[in-house]
Amino acid sequence: MNVYDSEQIAKGLEFLQYEMTPFLEKADLIIVNTCAIREKAEQKVFSFLGRLAGLKKKRPDLIIGVGGCVAQQEGAKILERVPHLDLVFGTHAINRLPNAIQAILTKKCRIVDTQMSDQIKEMDFSANGYDTKEVSRFVTIMQGCDNYCTYCVVPYVRGRETSRDPEKIISEIRRLVQSGVREVTLLGQNVNSYGMKEGLLTFPELLRHINDIDGLLRIRFTTSHPKDLSQDLIHSFKDLDKLCHHIHLPIQSGSNRILKRMNRKYTREIYLEKVDKLRNTCSDIAITSDIIVGFPGEKRTDFQETLDLIRTVEFDGLFAFKYSDRPNASAARFSDKIPEDEKKKRLQQVLDLQEQFTTRKNKTLTGSTQSVLVEGFSKKQNQINKPNSSQNAQWTGRTSTNKIVNFYNSDDLKAGNENMMGRLVNIKILQAFSHSLWGKTNGKEPGCFGLRGEKSYVA
Ligand code: SAM
Ligand code: SF4
């Protein structure tokens, strides 16, 4: 979500003739877009801001602004704490940012804008074309959250759940596709409840419209709250040819007692039932999840239930976090906090256990042919040099199940290096590592080029 917001910020600033620079020391304006989800993310913000003091001293005309969730949470307090800061703008103030910068330039003032609103203010500049070299882009479809999980800061810093108008979303995706984008990831804290409050389309209906966009090859979305995962959405994985076979379905804990204290509104049994339904509907679907270890009151037995759930589901991947108190979130006031070293141990146990499943799942793909959307040169190729059209290059992309595939463009592929980006190609998997796969082109395009062909998992 912050990546998408940063892109919106950059687009808004183009109106003031700003352009991006990779060199911090050369920038006339530095915007730090922040995350408040865990304590560590927030600490990073302040240490980075501290490091900017020297730059501001050297160049007093430099404008430094802080946006995002930490800005929303802390407001004017950040100006007090960071004397070299010019601007604090909250999560609902992105559309007002160009005006704020203009005011700072003309009046040499300091500004705080953390006003929130119940409606999404579409940015005027979203009507402009896109100039992107990327194959895959994020598109926010809703903002905020109404779920109030007891550990979470999001409802306080992103506001009430509000869905974007489907027409705006669809026309944004059409413009992205015109500029070369082939895959979109739809973003929301709980995409399953898209449009419900406003009486718009349901999320599966929105997916069907997006699936009809010519030129788009793949659709992904995140995040899906298990309590609201509907039968209709589960069926979309079977019915919609562009919907990738991957779902991120955060469980957070395997213990019903802890899930209740987290206010998640589902049980481990309900979660496991939904996993079964997903797998029965779409046999190769990859399922990933989030886990919080050391939530207040999490006993060893609760934690064992989490490990047991991980073994039962065999996730394709996991994001695991140590619980940290967040301002306003009610769990911050819970007693029986877990000591830091115990949280650390539990985190390591989760990561070690999951590593076995991730590696094992990747290994089963060795020898198979996967349809991969090519995103660009592999990291290694970028480090060596850019190949000319007669050389075979190393590329990177993802399977429908969201696994990273680095591959070698072997001789037998007719198309040259120039037009690999944004194409779906069949890759023969030669080797599996814990977090990526390695393969080579096997000379054939997927059967229907981005349509049904993606389901061909031919060994
Ligand atoms: N809306 C998504 C959902 O409900 O599944 C999650 C969004 S949150 C931005 C991403 C992840 O951060 C959560 O799934 C949770 O695992 C983790 N998280 C949130 N608050 C946390 C906290 N106080 N301490 C540790 N991890 C936290
Ligand atoms: Fe946070 Fe829960 Fe909302 Fe996700 S659903 S953003 S975890 S409050």
Coordinates of C-alpha atoms and ligand atoms in Angstrom, one line a residue:
M1 CA 0.0 0.0 0.0
N2 CA 2.9 2.3 0.7
V3 CA 4.4 1.5 -2.6
Y4 CA 1.2 2.6 -4.3
D5 CA 0.9 5.7 -2.2
S6 CA 4.5 6.6 -3.0
E7 CA 3.7 6.4 -6.7
Q8 CA 0.7 8.7 -6.2
I9 CA 2.9 11.1 -4.3
A10 CA 5.5 11.1 -7.1
K11 CA 2.8 11.7 -9.7
G12 CA 1.3 14.6 -7.8
L13 CA 4.7 16.2 -7.5
E14 CA 5.3 16.0 -11.2
F15 CA 2.8 18.9 -11.4
L16 CA 5.3 21.0 -9.5
Q17 CA 8.0 20.0 -12.0
Y18 CA 9.7 17.6 -9.5
E19 CA 11.3 14.5 -10.9
M20 CA 12.9 11.5 -9.1
T21 CA 16.5 11.2 -8.4
P22 CA 18.4 8.2 -7.1
F23 CA 20.8 10.5 -5.2
L24 CA 19.6 11.6 -1.8
E25 CA 22.3 14.4 -1.6
K26 CA 21.0 16.0 -4.9
A27 CA 17.3 16.1 -3.9
D28 CA 15.5 19.4 -3.5
L29 CA 12.7 17.6 -1.7
I30 CA 12.8 14.4 0.3
I31 CA 9.5 12.7 1.2
V32 CA 9.7 9.8 3.7
N33 CA 6.6 7.6 3.4
T34 CA 6.3 5.7 6.7
C35 CA 4.8 2.5 8.2
A36 CA 3.6 2.2 11.8
I37 CA 2.5 -1.4 11.7
R38 CA 5.2 -2.6 14.1
E39 CA 7.4 -0.8 16.6
K40 CA 10.5 -1.6 14.6
A41 CA 9.2 0.1 11.4
E42 CA 8.5 3.3 13.4
Q43 CA 12.0 3.3 15.0
K44 CA 13.5 3.1 11.5
V45 CA 11.6 6.3 10.5
F46 CA 13.1 8.3 13.3
S47 CA 16.7 7.0 12.8
F48 CA 16.4 7.8 9.0
L49 CA 15.0 11.3 9.7
G50 CA 17.9 11.9 12.2
R51 CA 20.4 11.1 9.4
L52 CA 18.9 13.8 7.2
A53 CA 19.9 16.6 9.7
G54 CA 23.3 16.9 8.1
L55 CA 21.9 17.4 4.6
K56 CA 19.5 20.1 5.8
K57 CA 22.4 21.9 7.5
K58 CA 24.4 21.9 4.3
R59 CA 21.4 23.0 2.1
P60 CA 18.8 24.9 4.2
D61 CA 16.5 25.2 1.1
L62 CA 16.0 21.4 1.1
I63 CA 12.4 20.5 2.0
I64 CA 11.9 17.4 4.1
G65 CA 8.4 15.9 4.6
V66 CA 7.1 12.8 6.4
G67 CA 3.9 11.1 5.2
G68 CA 2.1 7.8 5.8
C69 CA 1.0 6.1 9.0
V70 CA 3.6 7.4 11.4
A71 CA 2.8 10.9 10.3
Q72 CA -0.9 10.2 10.8
Q73 CA -0.2 8.8 14.3
E74 CA 2.2 11.3 15.6
G75 CA 1.1 14.5 13.8
A76 CA 2.7 17.7 15.1
K77 CA 4.8 15.8 17.7
I78 CA 7.1 14.9 14.9
L79 CA 7.9 18.5 14.1
E80 CA 8.9 19.0 17.7
R81 CA 11.0 15.9 17.8
V82 CA 12.7 16.6 14.4
P83 CA 13.6 20.3 14.1
H84 CA 14.9 20.0 10.5
L85 CA 11.5 18.8 9.3
D86 CA 9.2 21.0 7.1
L87 CA 6.1 18.9 6.6
V88 CA 4.0 16.2 8.2
F89 CA 1.1 14.9 6.1
G90 CA -1.2 12.0 7.0
T91 CA -2.7 9.1 5.1
H92 CA -5.6 11.1 3.8
A93 CA -3.6 14.2 2.8
I94 CA -1.8 12.9 -0.3
N95 CA -4.0 14.7 -2.7
R96 CA -3.3 18.0 -0.8
L97 CA 0.5 17.5 -0.8
P98 CA 1.3 19.5 -3.9
N99 CA -0.5 22.5 -2.3
A100 CA 1.4 22.0 0.9
I101 CA 4.8 22.0 -0.9
Q102 CA 3.8 25.1 -2.8
A103 CA 3.0 26.9 0.5
I104 CA 6.3 25.9 2.0
L105 CA 8.1 27.1 -1.1
T106 CA 6.4 30.5 -1.1
K107 CA 5.8 31.2 2.6
K108 CA 8.8 29.2 4.1
C109 CA 6.5 27.8 6.7
R110 CA 6.2 24.4 8.5
I111 CA 3.0 22.4 7.9
V112 CA 1.1 19.6 9.6
D113 CA -1.9 18.1 7.7
T114 CA -3.4 15.0 9.3
Q115 CA -7.1 15.7 8.6
M116 CA -9.0 12.5 7.8
S117 CA -12.2 12.1 5.7
D118 CA -14.9 9.4 5.3
Q119 CA -14.6 9.6 1.5
I120 CA -11.8 8.8 -0.8
K121 CA -10.6 11.9 -2.6
E122 CA -9.5 10.7 -6.0
M123 CA -6.5 12.6 -7.1
D124 CA -7.0 14.9 -10.1
F125 CA -3.8 13.7 -11.6
S126 CA -5.1 10.1 -11.7
A127 CA -6.6 11.0 -15.1
N128 CA -3.2 11.3 -16.6
G129 CA -1.5 8.6 -18.5
Y130 CA 1.2 6.4 -17.0
D131 CA 4.7 6.1 -18.0
T132 CA 5.9 2.8 -16.6
K133 CA 8.5 0.3 -17.4
E134 CA 7.0 -2.2 -15.0
V135 CA 5.1 -5.3 -15.9
S136 CA 3.3 -5.6 -12.5
R137 CA 1.7 -2.8 -10.5
F138 CA -0.3 -2.3 -7.3
V139 CA -3.8 -0.8 -7.5
T140 CA -5.5 0.3 -4.2
I141 CA -9.2 -0.6 -4.3
M142 CA -10.1 0.4 -0.8
Q143 CA -8.6 2.2 2.2
G144 CA -8.8 1.9 6.0
C145 CA -10.3 -0.9 8.0
D146 CA -13.2 -1.5 10.4
N147 CA -12.1 -4.7 11.9
Y148 CA -10.2 -3.5 15.0
C149 CA -8.0 -6.6 15.6
T150 CA -6.7 -5.8 19.1
Y151 CA -3.1 -5.7 18.1
C152 CA -3.5 -3.5 15.0
V153 CA -2.9 0.2 14.5
V154 CA -4.4 0.3 10.9
P155 CA -8.0 1.5 11.8
Y156 CA -6.5 4.4 13.8
V157 CA -4.0 5.6 11.1
R158 CA -5.8 4.7 7.9
G159 CA -9.3 5.5 9.1
R160 CA -12.7 3.8 8.3
E161 CA -13.0 1.2 5.6
T162 CA -13.9 3.0 2.3
S163 CA -14.0 1.4 -1.2
R164 CA -13.1 3.2 -4.4
D165 CA -15.6 3.5 -7.2
P166 CA -15.2 0.5 -9.5
E167 CA -15.2 2.6 -12.6
K168 CA -12.2 4.5 -11.3
I169 CA -10.4 1.3 -10.5
I170 CA -11.2 -0.2 -13.9
S171 CA -10.2 2.9 -15.9
E172 CA -6.9 3.1 -13.9
I173 CA -6.1 -0.5 -14.7
R174 CA -7.0 0.1 -18.4
R175 CA -4.5 3.0 -18.5
L176 CA -1.8 0.9 -16.8
V177 CA -2.4 -1.9 -19.4
Q178 CA -2.1 0.7 -22.2
S179 CA 1.3 1.7 -20.8
G180 CA 2.6 -1.9 -20.8
V181 CA 1.5 -3.3 -17.4
R182 CA 0.4 -7.0 -17.6
E183 CA -0.3 -7.8 -14.0
V184 CA -2.1 -5.9 -11.2
T185 CA -2.3 -6.6 -7.5
L186 CA -5.4 -5.2 -6.0
L187 CA -4.9 -3.8 -2.5
G188 CA -7.1 -3.5 0.6
Q189 CA -6.8 -4.5 4.2
N190 CA -9.8 -6.8 3.7
V191 CA -10.6 -7.0 0.0
N192 CA -13.4 -9.5 0.8
S193 CA -15.6 -6.7 2.1
Y194 CA -15.0 -4.5 -0.9
G195 CA -18.0 -2.4 -1.9
M196 CA -20.3 -3.8 0.9
K197 CA -20.7 -0.6 2.9
E198 CA -21.3 1.5 -0.1
G199 CA -23.5 -1.0 -1.9
L200 CA -21.1 -1.1 -4.9
L201 CA -20.1 -4.3 -6.7
T202 CA -19.0 -7.2 -4.6
F203 CA -15.3 -8.1 -4.7
P204 CA -15.9 -11.2 -7.0
E205 CA -18.0 -9.0 -9.3
L206 CA -15.2 -6.5 -9.5
L207 CA -12.7 -9.3 -10.3
R208 CA -15.0 -10.4 -13.1
H209 CA -14.9 -6.9 -14.7
I210 CA -11.1 -6.7 -14.3
N211 CA -10.8 -10.2 -15.8
D212 CA -12.4 -8.8 -19.0
I213 CA -9.8 -6.1 -19.6
D214 CA -8.0 -6.8 -22.8
G215 CA -4.2 -7.0 -22.6
L216 CA -4.2 -7.7 -18.9
L217 CA -2.7 -11.2 -18.3
R218 CA -2.8 -11.6 -14.5
I219 CA -4.7 -10.5 -11.4
R220 CA -3.6 -10.8 -7.8
F221 CA -5.0 -9.4 -4.6
T222 CA -4.2 -8.9 -1.0
T223 CA -5.3 -9.1 1.8
S224 CA -8.1 -11.5 2.4
H225 CA -9.5 -11.7 5.9
P226 CA -10.4 -15.4 6.6
K227 CA -13.7 -14.5 8.3
D228 CA -15.1 -12.9 5.1
L229 CA -13.7 -15.3 2.5
S230 CA -16.8 -16.2 0.5
Q231 CA -17.7 -19.2 -1.6
D232 CA -18.1 -16.8 -4.5
L233 CA -14.5 -15.6 -4.1
I234 CA -13.2 -19.2 -3.7
H235 CA -15.0 -20.1 -7.0
S236 CA -13.3 -17.1 -8.8
F237 CA -10.1 -19.1 -8.7
K238 CA -11.7 -21.7 -10.9
D239 CA -13.8 -19.4 -13.0
L240 CA -11.5 -16.5 -13.8
D241 CA -8.7 -17.4 -16.2
K242 CA -6.5 -14.3 -15.2
L243 CA -6.8 -14.7 -11.5
C244 CA -3.5 -16.1 -10.2
H245 CA -3.5 -19.3 -8.1
H246 CA -2.3 -17.7 -4.9
I247 CA -4.1 -16.4 -1.8
H248 CA -2.6 -14.6 1.2
L249 CA -4.8 -15.6 4.1
P250 CA -3.4 -14.4 7.4
I251 CA -4.2 -16.7 10.3
Q252 CA -2.2 -14.9 13.0
S253 CA -2.5 -17.7 15.5
G254 CA -3.4 -21.4 15.7
S255 CA -5.0 -21.1 19.1
N256 CA -8.7 -20.3 19.4
R257 CA -8.1 -18.6 22.8
I258 CA -5.6 -16.2 21.2
L259 CA -7.7 -15.6 18.1
K260 CA -10.5 -14.5 20.4
R261 CA -8.3 -12.1 22.3
M262 CA -7.1 -10.8 18.9
N263 CA -10.7 -10.2 17.9
R264 CA -10.2 -12.1 14.6
K265 CA -13.8 -13.5 14.6
Y266 CA -12.9 -17.0 13.2
T267 CA -11.6 -20.2 14.8
R268 CA -8.8 -22.5 13.6
E269 CA -11.5 -25.0 12.5
I270 CA -13.2 -22.4 10.3
Y271 CA -9.8 -21.4 8.9
L272 CA -9.0 -25.1 8.1
E273 CA -12.4 -25.6 6.5
K274 CA -11.7 -22.6 4.2
V275 CA -8.3 -23.9 3.3
D276 CA -9.9 -27.3 2.3
K277 CA -12.5 -25.5 0.2
L278 CA -9.8 -23.5 -1.6
R279 CA -7.7 -26.6 -2.4
N280 CA -10.8 -28.6 -3.5
T281 CA -11.7 -25.8 -5.9
C282 CA -8.3 -25.0 -7.2
S283 CA -5.9 -27.9 -6.6
D284 CA -2.6 -26.1 -7.2
I285 CA -3.5 -22.9 -5.2
A286 CA -0.6 -21.6 -3.2
I287 CA -1.6 -20.4 0.3
T288 CA 0.6 -18.0 2.3
S289 CA -0.2 -16.4 5.7
D290 CA 0.9 -14.1 8.5
I291 CA 1.7 -15.2 12.1
I292 CA 2.1 -13.1 15.2
V293 CA 4.2 -14.8 17.9
G294 CA 4.2 -13.7 21.5
F295 CA 0.8 -12.0 21.6
P296 CA 0.0 -11.0 25.2
G297 CA -1.1 -14.1 27.1
E298 CA 0.2 -16.6 24.5
K299 CA 1.1 -19.6 26.5
R300 CA 3.5 -22.4 25.3
T301 CA 0.4 -24.5 24.6
D302 CA -1.2 -21.8 22.5
F303 CA 2.1 -21.5 20.6
Q304 CA 2.2 -25.3 20.1
E305 CA -1.2 -25.0 18.5
T306 CA 0.2 -22.4 16.0
L307 CA 3.1 -24.8 15.1
D308 CA 0.6 -27.6 14.8
L309 CA -1.6 -25.5 12.4
I310 CA 1.5 -24.7 10.3
R311 CA 2.2 -28.4 10.0
T312 CA -1.5 -29.2 9.1
V313 CA -1.8 -26.5 6.4
E314 CA 1.7 -26.7 4.9
F315 CA 1.7 -23.1 3.8
D316 CA 3.7 -22.1 0.6
G317 CA 5.2 -19.2 2.6
L318 CA 4.7 -17.3 5.8
F319 CA 5.4 -13.9 7.1
A320 CA 6.0 -14.1 10.9
F321 CA 6.3 -11.2 13.3
K322 CA 7.0 -10.7 17.0
Y323 CA 4.1 -8.9 18.6
S324 CA 4.7 -5.3 19.5
D325 CA 2.5 -2.8 21.3
R326 CA 0.9 -0.2 19.0
P327 CA -0.5 3.2 20.2
N328 CA -4.3 3.0 20.6
A329 CA -4.5 -0.7 19.7
S330 CA -6.3 -2.3 22.7
A331 CA -3.8 -5.2 23.2
A332 CA -1.2 -2.6 24.2
R333 CA -3.3 -2.4 27.5
F334 CA -3.4 -6.2 28.0
S335 CA -1.4 -7.6 30.9
D336 CA 0.7 -10.8 30.7
K337 CA 3.1 -9.5 28.0
I338 CA 5.6 -12.1 26.7
P339 CA 9.3 -11.3 27.3
E340 CA 11.3 -10.2 24.2
D341 CA 13.7 -13.2 24.3
E342 CA 10.8 -15.7 24.4
K343 CA 9.2 -13.9 21.4
K344 CA 12.5 -14.2 19.6
K345 CA 12.7 -17.9 20.2
R346 CA 9.1 -18.5 19.1
L347 CA 9.7 -16.5 15.9
Q348 CA 12.7 -18.6 15.1
Q349 CA 10.8 -21.8 15.7
V350 CA 8.1 -20.7 13.3
L351 CA 10.6 -19.6 10.6
D352 CA 12.6 -22.9 10.9
L353 CA 9.4 -25.0 10.6
Q354 CA 8.1 -23.1 7.6
E355 CA 11.4 -23.2 5.8
Q356 CA 11.0 -27.0 5.5
F357 CA 7.6 -26.7 3.8
T358 CA 8.7 -23.8 1.5
T359 CA 11.7 -25.8 0.3
R360 CA 9.8 -29.0 0.0
K361 CA 7.0 -27.3 -2.0
N362 CA 9.6 -25.7 -4.3
K363 CA 11.4 -29.1 -4.8
T364 CA 8.2 -30.8 -6.1
L365 CA 8.3 -28.3 -9.0
T366 CA 11.7 -29.5 -10.3
G367 CA 11.2 -31.0 -13.7
S368 CA 7.8 -29.4 -14.3
T369 CA 7.0 -26.6 -16.8
Q370 CA 5.7 -23.4 -15.4
S371 CA 4.1 -20.5 -17.1
V372 CA 6.1 -17.4 -15.9
L373 CA 5.3 -13.7 -16.4
V374 CA 8.6 -12.1 -17.3
E375 CA 9.3 -9.1 -15.1
G376 CA 12.9 -8.2 -16.1
F377 CA 16.5 -9.2 -16.0
S378 CA 17.5 -11.3 -13.0
K379 CA 19.5 -9.7 -10.2
K380 CA 22.6 -11.6 -11.4
Q381 CA 22.2 -10.4 -15.0
N382 CA 21.8 -6.8 -13.8
Q383 CA 25.0 -7.1 -11.8
I384 CA 27.0 -8.4 -14.8
N385 CA 25.8 -6.2 -17.6
K386 CA 22.9 -5.6 -19.9
P387 CA 23.1 -8.3 -22.7
N388 CA 22.9 -7.3 -26.3
S389 CA 20.2 -8.9 -28.4
S390 CA 22.4 -11.8 -29.6
Q391 CA 23.3 -13.0 -26.1
N392 CA 21.2 -15.3 -23.9
A393 CA 20.2 -13.4 -20.8
Q394 CA 19.1 -14.4 -17.4
W395 CA 15.6 -13.2 -16.6
T396 CA 13.2 -13.2 -13.6
G397 CA 9.5 -13.6 -13.2
R398 CA 6.8 -15.3 -11.2
T399 CA 4.6 -18.3 -11.5
S400 CA 0.8 -17.9 -11.1
T401 CA 1.4 -19.3 -7.6
N402 CA 3.8 -16.4 -6.9
K403 CA 7.0 -18.3 -6.9
I404 CA 10.1 -16.4 -8.1
V405 CA 11.7 -18.1 -11.2
N406 CA 15.1 -17.0 -12.5
F407 CA 15.7 -18.5 -15.9
Y408 CA 18.0 -18.7 -18.8
N409 CA 16.7 -17.7 -22.2
S410 CA 18.0 -20.7 -24.1
D411 CA 18.6 -20.7 -27.8
D412 CA 15.5 -22.4 -28.9
L413 CA 13.2 -19.5 -28.0
K414 CA 12.5 -17.7 -31.2
A415 CA 11.9 -14.3 -29.7
G416 CA 15.0 -12.3 -28.8
N417 CA 15.9 -10.6 -25.5
E418 CA 14.2 -7.3 -26.5
N419 CA 10.7 -8.5 -26.2
M420 CA 10.8 -10.9 -23.3
M421 CA 9.4 -8.4 -20.7
G422 CA 5.7 -8.7 -20.0
R423 CA 5.3 -12.0 -21.8
L424 CA 4.2 -15.3 -20.4
V425 CA 6.7 -18.0 -21.2
N426 CA 6.9 -21.7 -20.4
I427 CA 9.9 -22.4 -18.2
K428 CA 11.3 -25.8 -17.5
I429 CA 12.3 -25.9 -13.8
L430 CA 15.8 -27.3 -13.4
Q431 CA 16.5 -26.6 -9.7
A432 CA 14.6 -25.5 -6.6
F433 CA 16.0 -23.3 -3.8
S434 CA 14.3 -22.3 -0.6
H435 CA 13.0 -19.0 -2.0
S436 CA 13.3 -19.3 -5.8
L437 CA 13.3 -21.6 -8.7
W438 CA 15.8 -21.9 -11.5
G439 CA 15.0 -23.0 -15.1
K440 CA 15.3 -22.4 -18.8
T441 CA 12.9 -21.5 -21.6
N442 CA 11.6 -24.6 -23.2
G443 CA 10.8 -23.0 -26.5
K444 CA 7.0 -23.0 -26.4
E445 CA 4.6 -20.2 -25.5
P446 CA 1.8 -21.2 -23.1
G447 CA -1.2 -22.6 -25.1
C448 CA -3.5 -19.6 -25.0
F449 CA -1.0 -16.9 -24.2
G450 CA -2.2 -15.6 -20.8
L451 CA -5.6 -17.1 -20.8
R452 CA -6.1 -20.8 -20.0
G453 CA -2.5 -21.7 -20.6
E454 CA -1.6 -20.7 -17.1
K455 CA -3.1 -23.8 -15.6
S456 CA -0.8 -26.2 -17.5
Y457 CA 1.5 -27.7 -14.9
V458 CA 3.1 -30.2 -17.2
A459 CA 5.9 -32.3 -15.8
Ligands
SAM1 N1 -5.4 -6.6 7.0 C1 -4.5 -7.8 7.0 C2 -5.2 -8.9 7.8 O1 -6.1 -8.6 8.6 O2 -4.9 -10.0 7.6 C3 -3.2 -7.5 7.7 C4 -2.6 -6.2 7.5 S1 -1.2 -5.8 8.5 C5 -0.8 -4.4 7.6 C6 0.0 -7.0 8.1 C7 0.4 -7.9 9.2 O3 1.1 -7.3 10.2 C8 -0.7 -8.6 10.0 O4 -1.3 -9.6 9.3 C9 -0.1 -9.0 11.3 O5 0.5 -10.3 11.1 C10 1.1 -8.0 11.4 N2 0.9 -7.1 12.5 C11 -0.1 -6.2 12.7 N3 0.0 -5.5 13.9 C12 1.1 -6.1 14.5 C13 1.6 -5.9 15.8 N4 1.2 -5.0 16.7 N5 2.7 -6.7 16.1 C14 3.2 -7.6 15.3 N6 2.7 -7.8 14.0 C15 1.6 -7.1 13.7
SF4_2 FE1 -5.4 -4.6 11.1 FE2 -7.2 -6.5 11.5 FE3 -7.8 -4.5 9.9 FE4 -6.0 -6.4 9.1 S1 -8.2 -6.7 9.5 S2 -5.8 -4.1 8.9 S3 -5.1 -6.8 11.0 S4 -7.5 -4.4 12.0

